[in-house]
Short mmCIF file of C-alpha atoms in Angstrom, two decimals:
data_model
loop_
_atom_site.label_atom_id
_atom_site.label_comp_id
_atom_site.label_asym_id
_atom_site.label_seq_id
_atom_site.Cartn_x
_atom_site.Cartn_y
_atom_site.Cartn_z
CA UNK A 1 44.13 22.11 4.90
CA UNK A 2 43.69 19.28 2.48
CA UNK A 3 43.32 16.09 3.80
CA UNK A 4 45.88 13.07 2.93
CA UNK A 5 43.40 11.58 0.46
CA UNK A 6 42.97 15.08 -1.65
CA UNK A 7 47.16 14.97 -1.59
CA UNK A 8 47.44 11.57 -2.92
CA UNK A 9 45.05 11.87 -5.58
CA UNK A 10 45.49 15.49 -6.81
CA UNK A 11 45.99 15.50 -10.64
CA UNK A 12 48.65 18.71 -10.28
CA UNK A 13 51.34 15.93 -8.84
CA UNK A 14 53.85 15.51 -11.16
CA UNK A 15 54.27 11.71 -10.85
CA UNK A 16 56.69 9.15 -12.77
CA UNK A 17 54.94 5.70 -13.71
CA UNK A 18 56.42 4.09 -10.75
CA UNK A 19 55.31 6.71 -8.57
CA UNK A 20 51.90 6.15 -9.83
CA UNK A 21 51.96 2.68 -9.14
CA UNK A 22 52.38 3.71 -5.81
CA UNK A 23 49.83 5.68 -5.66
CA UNK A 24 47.16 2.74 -7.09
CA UNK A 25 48.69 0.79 -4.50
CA UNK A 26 47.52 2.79 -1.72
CA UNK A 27 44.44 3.67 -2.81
CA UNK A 28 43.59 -0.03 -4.12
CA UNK A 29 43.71 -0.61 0.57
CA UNK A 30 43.63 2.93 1.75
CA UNK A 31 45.03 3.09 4.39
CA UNK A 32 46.16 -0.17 5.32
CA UNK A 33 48.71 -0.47 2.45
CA UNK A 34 50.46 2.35 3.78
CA UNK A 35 50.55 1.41 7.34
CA UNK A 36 52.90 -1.78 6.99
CA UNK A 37 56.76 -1.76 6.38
CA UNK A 38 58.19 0.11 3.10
CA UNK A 39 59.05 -3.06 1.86
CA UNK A 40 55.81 -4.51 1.77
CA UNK A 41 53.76 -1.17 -0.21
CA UNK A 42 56.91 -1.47 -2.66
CA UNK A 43 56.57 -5.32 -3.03
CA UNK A 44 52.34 -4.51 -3.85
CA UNK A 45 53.56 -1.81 -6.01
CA UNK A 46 56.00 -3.22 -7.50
CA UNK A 47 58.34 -1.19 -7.14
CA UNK A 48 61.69 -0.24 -5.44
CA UNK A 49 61.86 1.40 -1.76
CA UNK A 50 63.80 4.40 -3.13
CA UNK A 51 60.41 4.87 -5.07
CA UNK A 52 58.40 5.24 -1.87
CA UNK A 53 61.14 7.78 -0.43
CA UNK A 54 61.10 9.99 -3.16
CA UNK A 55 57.35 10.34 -3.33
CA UNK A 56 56.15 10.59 0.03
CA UNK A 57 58.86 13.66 -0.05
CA UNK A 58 57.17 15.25 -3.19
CA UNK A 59 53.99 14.93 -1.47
CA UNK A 60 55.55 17.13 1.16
CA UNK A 61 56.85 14.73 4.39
CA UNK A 62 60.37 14.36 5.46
CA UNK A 63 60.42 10.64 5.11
CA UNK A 64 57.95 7.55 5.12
CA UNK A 65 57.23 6.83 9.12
CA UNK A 66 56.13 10.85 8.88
CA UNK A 67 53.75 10.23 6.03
CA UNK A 68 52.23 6.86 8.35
CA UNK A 69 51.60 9.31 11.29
CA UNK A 70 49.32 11.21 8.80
CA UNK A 71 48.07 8.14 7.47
CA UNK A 72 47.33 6.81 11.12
CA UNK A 73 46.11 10.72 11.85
CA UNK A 74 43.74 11.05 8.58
CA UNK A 75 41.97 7.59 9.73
CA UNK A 76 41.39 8.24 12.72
CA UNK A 77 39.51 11.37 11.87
CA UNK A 78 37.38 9.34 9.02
CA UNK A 79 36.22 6.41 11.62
CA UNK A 80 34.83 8.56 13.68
CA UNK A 81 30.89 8.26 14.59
CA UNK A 82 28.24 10.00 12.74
CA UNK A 83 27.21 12.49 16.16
CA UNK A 84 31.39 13.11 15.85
CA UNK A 85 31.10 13.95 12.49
CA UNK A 86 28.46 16.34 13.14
CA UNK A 87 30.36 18.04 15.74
CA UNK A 88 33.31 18.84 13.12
CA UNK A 89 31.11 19.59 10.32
CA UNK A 90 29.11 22.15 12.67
CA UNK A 91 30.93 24.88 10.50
CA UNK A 92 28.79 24.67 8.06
CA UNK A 93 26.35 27.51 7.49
CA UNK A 94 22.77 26.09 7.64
CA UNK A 95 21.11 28.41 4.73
CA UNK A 96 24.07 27.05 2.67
CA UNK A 97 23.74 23.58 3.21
CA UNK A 98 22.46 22.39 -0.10
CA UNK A 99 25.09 24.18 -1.94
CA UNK A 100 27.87 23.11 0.12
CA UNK A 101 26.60 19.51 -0.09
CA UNK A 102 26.29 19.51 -3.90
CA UNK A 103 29.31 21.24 -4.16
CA UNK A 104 31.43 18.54 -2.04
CA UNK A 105 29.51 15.74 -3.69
CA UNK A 106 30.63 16.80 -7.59
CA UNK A 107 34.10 16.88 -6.04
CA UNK A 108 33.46 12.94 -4.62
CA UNK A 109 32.74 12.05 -8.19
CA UNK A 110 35.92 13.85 -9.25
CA UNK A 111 38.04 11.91 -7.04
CA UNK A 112 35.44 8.41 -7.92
CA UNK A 113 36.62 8.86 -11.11
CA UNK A 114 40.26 9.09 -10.03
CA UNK A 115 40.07 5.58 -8.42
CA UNK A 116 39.10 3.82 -11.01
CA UNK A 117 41.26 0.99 -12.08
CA UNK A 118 39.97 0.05 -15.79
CA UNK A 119 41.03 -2.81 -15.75
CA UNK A 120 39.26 -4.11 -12.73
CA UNK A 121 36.50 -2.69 -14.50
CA UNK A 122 37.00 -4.56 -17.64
CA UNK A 123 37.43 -8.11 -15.42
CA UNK A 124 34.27 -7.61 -13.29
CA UNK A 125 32.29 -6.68 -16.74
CA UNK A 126 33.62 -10.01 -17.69
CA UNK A 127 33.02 -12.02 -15.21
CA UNK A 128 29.39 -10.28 -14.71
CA UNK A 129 29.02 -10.67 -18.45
CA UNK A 130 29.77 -14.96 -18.20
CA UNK A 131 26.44 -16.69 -17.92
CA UNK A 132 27.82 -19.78 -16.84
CA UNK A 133 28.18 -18.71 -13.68
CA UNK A 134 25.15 -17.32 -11.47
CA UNK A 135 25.97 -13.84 -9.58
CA UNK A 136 24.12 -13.11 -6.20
CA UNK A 137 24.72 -9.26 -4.54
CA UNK A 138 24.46 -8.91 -0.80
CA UNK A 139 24.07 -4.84 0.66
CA UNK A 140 23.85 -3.81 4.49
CA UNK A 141 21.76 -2.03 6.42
CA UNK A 142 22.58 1.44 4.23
CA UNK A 143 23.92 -0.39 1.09
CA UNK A 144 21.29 -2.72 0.37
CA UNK A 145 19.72 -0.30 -2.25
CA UNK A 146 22.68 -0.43 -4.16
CA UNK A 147 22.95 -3.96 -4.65
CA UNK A 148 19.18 -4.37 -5.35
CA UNK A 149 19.26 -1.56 -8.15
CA UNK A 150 22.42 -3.74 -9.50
CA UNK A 151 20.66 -6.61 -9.40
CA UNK A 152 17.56 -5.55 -10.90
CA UNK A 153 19.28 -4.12 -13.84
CA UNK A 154 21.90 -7.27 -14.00
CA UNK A 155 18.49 -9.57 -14.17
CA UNK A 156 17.42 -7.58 -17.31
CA UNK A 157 21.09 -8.23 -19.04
CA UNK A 158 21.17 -11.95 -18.46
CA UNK A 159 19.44 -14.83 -16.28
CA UNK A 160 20.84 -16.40 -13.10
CA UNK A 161 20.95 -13.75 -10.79
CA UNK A 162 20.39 -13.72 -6.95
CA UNK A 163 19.63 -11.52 -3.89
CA UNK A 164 21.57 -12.43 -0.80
CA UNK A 165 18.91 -10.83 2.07
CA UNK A 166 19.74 -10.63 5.24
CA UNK A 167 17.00 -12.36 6.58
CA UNK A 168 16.32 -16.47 7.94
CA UNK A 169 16.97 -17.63 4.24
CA UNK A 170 20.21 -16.55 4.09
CA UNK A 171 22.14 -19.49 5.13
CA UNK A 172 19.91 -21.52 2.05
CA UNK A 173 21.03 -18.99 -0.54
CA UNK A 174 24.45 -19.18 0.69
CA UNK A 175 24.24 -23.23 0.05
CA UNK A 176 23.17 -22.73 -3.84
CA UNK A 177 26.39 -20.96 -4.35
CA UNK A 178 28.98 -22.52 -6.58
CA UNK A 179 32.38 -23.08 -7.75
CA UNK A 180 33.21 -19.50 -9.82
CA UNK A 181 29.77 -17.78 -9.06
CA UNK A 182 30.10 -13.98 -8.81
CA UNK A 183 28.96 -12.48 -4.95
CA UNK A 184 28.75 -9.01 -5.14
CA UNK A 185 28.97 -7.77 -1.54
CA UNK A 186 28.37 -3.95 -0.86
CA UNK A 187 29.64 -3.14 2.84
CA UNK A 188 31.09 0.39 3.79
CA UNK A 189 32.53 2.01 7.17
CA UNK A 190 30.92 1.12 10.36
CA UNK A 191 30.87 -2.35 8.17
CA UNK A 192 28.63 -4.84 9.13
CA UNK A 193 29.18 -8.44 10.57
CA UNK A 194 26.93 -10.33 8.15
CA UNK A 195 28.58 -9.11 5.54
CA UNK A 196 32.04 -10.45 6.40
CA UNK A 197 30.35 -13.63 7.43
CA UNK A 198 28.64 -13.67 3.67
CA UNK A 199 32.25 -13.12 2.43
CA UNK A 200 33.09 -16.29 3.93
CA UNK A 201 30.80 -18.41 3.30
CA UNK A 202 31.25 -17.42 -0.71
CA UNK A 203 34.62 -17.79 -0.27
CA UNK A 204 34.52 -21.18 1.75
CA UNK A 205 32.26 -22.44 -1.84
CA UNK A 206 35.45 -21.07 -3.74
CA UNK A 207 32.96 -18.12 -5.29
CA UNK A 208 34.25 -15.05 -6.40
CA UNK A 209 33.94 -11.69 -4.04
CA UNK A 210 33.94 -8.74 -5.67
CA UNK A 211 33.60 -6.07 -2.35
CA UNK A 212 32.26 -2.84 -3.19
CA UNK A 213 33.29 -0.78 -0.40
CA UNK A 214 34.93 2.98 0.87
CA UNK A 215 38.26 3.66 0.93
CA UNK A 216 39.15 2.98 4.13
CA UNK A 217 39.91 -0.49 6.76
CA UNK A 218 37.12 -2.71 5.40
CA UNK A 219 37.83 -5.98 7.23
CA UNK A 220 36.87 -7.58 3.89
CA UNK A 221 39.50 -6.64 1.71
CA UNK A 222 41.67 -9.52 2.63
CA UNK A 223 39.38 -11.54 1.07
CA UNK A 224 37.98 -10.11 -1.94
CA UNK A 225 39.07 -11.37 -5.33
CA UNK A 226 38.46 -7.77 -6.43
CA UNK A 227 37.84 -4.11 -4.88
CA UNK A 228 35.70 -1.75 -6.33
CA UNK A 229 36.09 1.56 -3.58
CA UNK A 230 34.33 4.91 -3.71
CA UNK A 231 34.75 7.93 -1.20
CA UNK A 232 31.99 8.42 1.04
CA UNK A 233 33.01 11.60 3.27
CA UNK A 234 30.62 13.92 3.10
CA UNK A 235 29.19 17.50 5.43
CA UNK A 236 26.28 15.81 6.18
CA UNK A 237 26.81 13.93 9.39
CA UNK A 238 26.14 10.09 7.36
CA UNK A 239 28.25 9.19 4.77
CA UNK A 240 27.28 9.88 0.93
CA UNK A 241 26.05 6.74 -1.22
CA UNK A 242 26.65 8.77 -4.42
CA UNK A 243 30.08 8.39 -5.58
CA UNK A 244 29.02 4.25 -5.36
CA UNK A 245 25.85 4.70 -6.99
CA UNK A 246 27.50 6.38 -9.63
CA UNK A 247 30.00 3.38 -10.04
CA UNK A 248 27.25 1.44 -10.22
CA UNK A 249 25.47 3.18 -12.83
CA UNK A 250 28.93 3.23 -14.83
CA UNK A 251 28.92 -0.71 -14.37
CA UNK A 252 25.35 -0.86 -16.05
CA UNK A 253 26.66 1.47 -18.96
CA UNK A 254 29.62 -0.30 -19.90
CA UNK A 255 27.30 -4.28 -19.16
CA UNK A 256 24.67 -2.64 -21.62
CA UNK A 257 27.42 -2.03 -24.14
CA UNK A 258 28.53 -5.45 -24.22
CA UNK A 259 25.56 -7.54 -24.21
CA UNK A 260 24.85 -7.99 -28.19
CA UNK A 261 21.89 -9.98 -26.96
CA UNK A 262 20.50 -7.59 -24.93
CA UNK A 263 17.87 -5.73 -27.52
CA UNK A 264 16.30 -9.46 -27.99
CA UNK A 265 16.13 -10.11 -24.47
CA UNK A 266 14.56 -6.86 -23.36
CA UNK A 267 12.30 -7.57 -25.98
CA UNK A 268 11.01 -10.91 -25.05
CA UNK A 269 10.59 -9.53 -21.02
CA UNK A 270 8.47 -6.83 -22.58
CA UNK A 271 6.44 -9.01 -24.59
CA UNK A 272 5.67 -11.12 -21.52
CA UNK A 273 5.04 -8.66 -19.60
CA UNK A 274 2.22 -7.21 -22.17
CA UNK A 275 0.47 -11.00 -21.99
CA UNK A 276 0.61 -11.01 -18.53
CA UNK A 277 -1.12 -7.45 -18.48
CA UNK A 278 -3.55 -8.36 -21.16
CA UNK A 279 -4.87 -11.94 -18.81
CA UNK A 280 -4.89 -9.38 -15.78
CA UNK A 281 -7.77 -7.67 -17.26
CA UNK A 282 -9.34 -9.74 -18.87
CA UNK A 283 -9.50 -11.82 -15.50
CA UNK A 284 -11.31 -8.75 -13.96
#
């Protein structure tokens, strides 16, 4: 049986444009758009209620407080713990493992690619793009590897860019942030308290939050001045990182593509880096 989120984003559905608005809506705070009154999922939508009605019908439930108890039903079921998620994903034949996992992963990137809002792509490129403003990326205990391989490509595009560790410095990185800088923070279910508390801090020095997270009840989305969410469900019993890595190797793609300096700058890194090689052994 599919699951609510493989409903909701199947291309088959033959939707109108304000049904797809709805749709966007949802997904943008999966699920907690959908778990408030009509009125307020139509308001984000912008849209009407009789919108709502008629698509939560087409997606096959006899009116909206039905298609909540699946909501409430199809989150429950993706909170669950890792040793849970082993449990239900027992099913899975051993010898075909690898398959099955590649398999399920090319369909994550499907549905990655059905997220994507382009033109919260085009303002974060923007925004990532403005050197006026310095951009520091903060990952937890899984995610940190994703915002170090973001920032280690965004310091080879253009200068001013910062790692947010979670370590006793924190607090005096936080303090250098200012007015309109960029914090990239990468949290994702069984979030992390540090990273809300990062969120704050950012947001308390009127910084920009751009939240890379699942699709799910991140406690940070209130905040965020923009959402950048991947699936992570996988048959492993841990979550997959693809689907985000993959966003973040789009991100690099499109910054490369719009950085007419870039050739220059790569050049000039490379020539320092051959003097500082050259000294090195000559020093020995």
């Amino acid at each position: 049986m599919p699951s609510l989120r493989d409903l909701i984003t199947d291309p088959a559905l033959d939707l109108t444009p304000a049904e797809r608005k709805v749709i966007r809506a949802l997904l943008d705070q999966y699920p907690r758009n959908g778990l408030g009154p009509m009125s307020r999922l139509a308001e984000h939508a912008g849209v009407s209620d009789p919108t709502i009605v008629r698509l939560v019908k087409k997606l096959g439930f006899s009116g909206y407080a039905d298609f909540q108890d699946a909501l409430l039903s199809d989150m429950d079921h993706r909170l669950r713990s890792p040793s849970a998620l082993l449990q239900l994903r027992s099913h899975v034949q051993k010898d075909d493992a690898w398959s099955h996992y590649l398999a399920e992963t090319h369909r994550a990137l499907v549905d990655t690619h059905a997220l994507t809002q382009p033109e919260d792509v085009r303002i974060l490129v923007q925004w990532l793009l403005d050197t006026r403003h310095q951009v520091h990326c903060f990952g937890g205990r899984f995610s940190s590897f994703l915002a170090n391989y973001l920032l280690n490509h965004l310091r080879l595009l253009r200068p001013g860019c910062f790692a947010l560790e979670d370590n006793a410095q924190l607090p005096d990185r936080l303090f250098d942030v200012q007015r309109q800088d960029v914090v990239l923070v990468f949290d994702y279910r069984r979030y992390q308290s540090q990273a809300l508390r990062v969120a704050n801090a950012a947001k308390s020095r009127y910084a920009r939050v751009v939240l890379f997270t699942d699709i799910y009840a991140s406690p940070l989305r209130e905040m965020a001045d923009l959402i950048i969410s991947a699936p992570v469900e996988s048959v492993s019993a841990f979550d997959t990182m693809v689907p985000a890595l993959a966003q973040i190797e789009a991100l690099i793609a499109c910054l490369t593509l719009r950085s007419p300096e870039l050739a220059d700058r790569l050049e000039g890194i490379d020539a320092l880096r051959t003097d500082f090689a050259t000294h090195l052994l000559e020093d020995k």
